[in-house]
Amino acid sequence: MTSSETKPATGEEPEGCVCVLDDDADVRGSIGSLLRASGFEVALFATSEAFLAAELPEQARCLVLDIRLAGESGLDFQERLAAEGIAVPVILITGHGDIPMTVRAMKAGAVDFLPKPFDEEQLLAAVRAGLQADRARRSVHADNAALRLGFETLTPREREVMALVVTGLMNKQVAARLDLSEITVKIHRGNVMRKMAAQSLADLVRMAEQLGVRDESITRYRS
């Protein structure tokens, strides 16, 4: 068996999808049963390639990963995921762990490193932490995507006005820099606020910083 997907046994909506990658069928099945009984959707994998090939649901997920796999080690696979830009929180498990392994795993961003045999509550706590981290990452990603979409609706002139306004320059200073009338700047500024769905200048400044379009070399006192 290379992979399987199962719904939680509780009949409730799953808290998220927990992927389990372990080449030991007994361990894989045991962890899967525990997770399903605890309300998680579960996807089981025997090989790293099966995990990479799987079409997983678009929801919060994390990966319970055994360090000792046939072929590529779990630590190597964790680093490969990061190198390939595959963002998934990883919980490493092993029956043969040591301090250098732990340090390497945590430096690579592991949520937790659990030696076998581990307490069930330890695993469940680590899984919940991993899913929460992925939910937070997805929220930030969605927020950034929405900001970028709004920014792309701005005209070139509106982008120029936004870049200057968020530095703290007054309308008349922006007008002088762009050789526009102050009323024209006000119109462009209003369009920017509306298209970006900004509730205040502080809100617009935050958006500009997230988008990386704020010119830090300009201040209202160096106009």
CSV table of C-alpha atoms in Angstrom, one decimal, residues 6-193:
chain,number,residue,atom,x,y,z
A,6,THR,CA,-9.6,8.3,5.4
A,7,LYS,CA,-12.2,10.5,6.9
A,8,PRO,CA,-12.3,11.0,10.7
A,9,ALA,CA,-14.2,8.3,12.6
A,10,THR,CA,-16.2,10.8,14.7
A,11,GLY,CA,-18.5,11.9,11.8
A,12,GLU,CA,-17.6,15.5,12.5
A,13,GLU,CA,-15.9,17.9,10.1
A,14,PRO,CA,-12.2,17.2,10.2
A,15,GLU,CA,-9.8,19.6,11.9
A,16,GLY,CA,-7.4,19.2,9.0
A,17,CYS,CA,-5.6,16.6,7.0
A,18,VAL,CA,-2.7,14.8,8.7
A,19,CYS,CA,-0.3,13.0,6.3
A,20,VAL,CA,1.6,10.1,7.8
A,21,LEU,CA,4.7,9.0,6.0
A,22,ASP,CA,6.2,5.8,7.4
A,23,ASP,CA,7.4,2.7,5.6
A,24,ASP,CA,6.3,0.4,8.5
A,25,ALA,CA,2.7,-0.6,7.7
A,26,ASP,CA,1.9,-1.4,11.4
A,27,VAL,CA,3.1,2.0,12.7
A,28,ARG,CA,1.5,3.8,9.8
A,29,GLY,CA,-1.8,2.1,10.5
A,30,SER,CA,-1.7,2.6,14.2
A,31,ILE,CA,-1.0,6.4,13.9
A,32,GLY,CA,-3.7,6.7,11.3
A,33,SER,CA,-6.3,5.0,13.6
A,34,LEU,CA,-5.4,7.3,16.5
A,35,LEU,CA,-5.7,10.4,14.3
A,36,ARG,CA,-9.0,9.4,12.8
A,37,ALA,CA,-10.4,8.7,16.2
A,38,SER,CA,-9.3,12.2,17.3
A,39,GLY,CA,-11.2,13.9,14.5
A,40,PHE,CA,-8.6,14.3,11.8
A,41,GLU,CA,-8.7,13.4,8.1
A,42,VAL,CA,-5.8,11.2,7.4
A,43,ALA,CA,-3.6,10.3,4.4
A,44,LEU,CA,-1.2,7.4,4.8
A,45,PHE,CA,2.0,7.0,2.7
A,46,ALA,CA,4.7,4.3,2.5
A,47,THR,CA,7.1,6.3,0.4
A,48,SER,CA,8.1,9.9,-0.1
A,49,GLU,CA,7.4,9.7,-3.8
A,50,ALA,CA,3.8,8.6,-3.1
A,51,PHE,CA,3.4,11.7,-0.8
A,52,LEU,CA,4.7,14.0,-3.5
A,53,ALA,CA,2.5,12.5,-6.2
A,54,ALA,CA,-0.7,12.7,-4.1
A,55,GLU,CA,-3.5,15.2,-4.8
A,56,LEU,CA,-4.3,16.4,-1.3
A,57,PRO,CA,-7.4,18.4,-0.3
A,58,GLU,CA,-6.9,22.2,-0.1
A,59,GLN,CA,-7.1,22.5,3.7
A,60,ALA,CA,-4.7,22.9,6.6
A,61,ARG,CA,-2.3,19.9,6.7
A,62,CYS,CA,0.8,18.7,8.4
A,63,LEU,CA,3.1,15.7,7.9
A,64,VAL,CA,4.0,13.1,10.5
A,65,LEU,CA,7.3,11.8,9.1
A,66,ASP,CA,9.4,8.9,10.2
A,67,ILE,CA,13.2,9.5,10.1
A,68,ARG,CA,14.1,6.1,8.9
A,69,LEU,CA,12.6,5.4,5.5
A,70,ALA,CA,13.7,3.0,2.8
A,71,GLY,CA,16.1,5.0,0.7
A,72,GLU,CA,15.8,8.7,1.5
A,73,SER,CA,15.9,9.5,5.2
A,74,GLY,CA,13.1,11.6,6.7
A,75,LEU,CA,15.6,14.4,7.5
A,76,ASP,CA,16.7,14.5,3.9
A,77,PHE,CA,13.1,14.5,2.7
A,78,GLN,CA,12.2,17.3,5.1
A,79,GLU,CA,15.0,19.4,3.7
A,80,ARG,CA,14.0,18.5,0.1
A,81,LEU,CA,10.5,19.7,0.8
A,82,ALA,CA,11.9,23.1,1.9
A,83,ALA,CA,14.2,23.3,-1.0
A,84,GLU,CA,11.4,22.6,-3.5
A,85,GLY,CA,9.1,25.2,-1.8
A,86,ILE,CA,6.6,22.6,-0.6
A,87,ALA,CA,5.3,24.3,2.6
A,88,VAL,CA,4.0,21.7,5.1
A,89,PRO,CA,4.7,21.6,8.9
A,90,VAL,CA,6.6,18.5,9.7
A,91,ILE,CA,6.5,16.4,12.9
A,92,LEU,CA,9.4,13.9,12.9
A,93,ILE,CA,9.2,10.6,14.7
A,94,THR,CA,12.0,8.1,15.3
A,95,GLY,CA,13.0,5.1,17.4
A,96,HIS,CA,16.7,5.9,16.9
A,97,GLY,CA,17.0,9.6,17.6
A,98,ASP,CA,19.9,11.5,19.0
A,99,ILE,CA,20.8,15.2,19.8
A,100,PRO,CA,22.4,15.9,16.3
A,101,MET,CA,19.3,14.6,14.6
A,102,THR,CA,17.0,16.7,16.8
A,103,VAL,CA,19.1,19.9,16.2
A,104,ARG,CA,19.1,19.3,12.4
A,105,ALA,CA,15.3,18.7,12.4
A,106,MET,CA,14.5,21.8,14.4
A,107,LYS,CA,16.9,24.0,12.4
A,108,ALA,CA,15.0,22.8,9.3
A,109,GLY,CA,11.8,24.0,10.8
A,110,ALA,CA,10.2,20.9,12.3
A,111,VAL,CA,7.2,21.4,14.6
A,112,ASP,CA,8.4,18.7,16.9
A,113,PHE,CA,10.7,15.7,17.2
A,114,LEU,CA,9.2,12.7,19.0
A,115,PRO,CA,11.1,9.6,20.0
A,116,LYS,CA,9.3,6.3,19.9
A,117,PRO,CA,7.4,5.2,21.8
A,118,PHE,CA,5.8,8.5,22.2
A,119,ASP,CA,2.7,9.4,24.3
A,120,GLU,CA,-0.5,9.7,22.2
A,121,GLU,CA,-1.2,13.2,23.7
A,122,GLN,CA,2.3,14.4,22.7
A,123,LEU,CA,1.6,13.4,19.1
A,124,LEU,CA,-1.9,15.0,19.1
A,125,ALA,CA,-0.5,18.2,20.6
A,126,ALA,CA,2.2,18.3,17.9
A,127,VAL,CA,-0.3,17.6,15.1
A,128,ARG,CA,-2.6,20.4,16.4
A,129,ALA,CA,0.3,22.8,16.5
A,130,GLY,CA,1.3,21.8,13.0
A,131,LEU,CA,-2.2,22.4,11.6
A,132,GLN,CA,-2.5,25.7,13.4
A,133,ALA,CA,0.8,26.8,11.8
A,134,ASP,CA,-0.4,25.8,8.4
A,135,ARG,CA,-3.7,27.6,8.9
A,136,ALA,CA,-1.8,30.8,9.8
A,137,ARG,CA,0.5,30.4,6.8
A,138,ARG,CA,-2.5,29.9,4.5
A,139,SER,CA,-4.2,33.0,5.9
A,140,VAL,CA,-1.2,35.1,5.3
A,141,HIS,CA,-0.8,33.7,1.8
A,142,ALA,CA,-4.5,34.5,1.0
A,143,ASP,CA,-4.2,38.0,2.5
A,144,ASN,CA,-1.1,38.7,0.4
A,145,ALA,CA,-2.8,37.3,-2.8
A,146,ALA,CA,-5.8,39.6,-2.2
A,147,LEU,CA,-3.5,42.6,-1.7
A,148,ARG,CA,-1.6,41.8,-4.9
A,149,LEU,CA,-4.8,41.5,-6.8
A,150,GLY,CA,-6.0,44.9,-5.5
A,151,PHE,CA,-2.6,46.4,-6.3
A,152,GLU,CA,-2.8,45.1,-9.9
A,153,THR,CA,-6.1,47.1,-10.4
A,154,LEU,CA,-4.2,50.4,-9.8
A,155,THR,CA,-3.2,52.5,-12.7
A,156,PRO,CA,0.5,53.3,-13.0
A,157,ARG,CA,-0.2,56.8,-11.7
A,158,GLU,CA,-2.2,55.5,-8.8
A,159,ARG,CA,0.7,53.2,-7.9
A,160,GLU,CA,3.0,56.2,-7.9
A,161,VAL,CA,0.7,58.2,-5.6
A,162,MET,CA,0.4,55.2,-3.3
A,163,ALA,CA,4.1,54.7,-3.0
A,164,LEU,CA,4.5,58.4,-2.0
A,165,VAL,CA,1.5,58.7,0.2
A,166,VAL,CA,2.5,55.8,2.4
A,167,THR,CA,5.9,57.4,3.2
A,168,GLY,CA,4.0,60.2,5.0
A,169,LEU,CA,4.1,62.9,2.4
A,170,MET,CA,1.2,65.3,2.3
A,171,ASN,CA,-0.9,65.7,-0.8
A,172,LYS,CA,0.8,68.9,-1.8
A,173,GLN,CA,4.2,67.3,-1.5
A,174,VAL,CA,3.1,64.3,-3.6
A,175,ALA,CA,1.7,66.8,-6.2
A,176,ALA,CA,5.0,68.6,-6.4
A,177,ARG,CA,6.9,65.5,-6.9
A,178,LEU,CA,4.6,64.2,-9.7
A,179,ASP,CA,4.0,67.6,-11.2
A,180,LEU,CA,0.2,67.3,-10.6
A,181,SER,CA,-2.4,69.4,-9.0
A,182,GLU,CA,-3.3,68.7,-5.4
A,183,ILE,CA,-6.9,68.0,-6.3
A,184,THR,CA,-5.7,65.4,-8.9
A,185,VAL,CA,-3.6,63.7,-6.2
A,186,LYS,CA,-6.6,63.6,-3.9
A,187,ILE,CA,-8.6,61.9,-6.6
A,188,HIS,CA,-5.9,59.3,-7.2
A,189,ARG,CA,-5.5,58.8,-3.4
A,190,GLY,CA,-9.2,58.2,-3.1
A,191,ASN,CA,-9.1,55.6,-5.9
A,192,VAL,CA,-6.2,53.9,-4.2
A,193,MET,CA,-8.0,53.7,-0.9
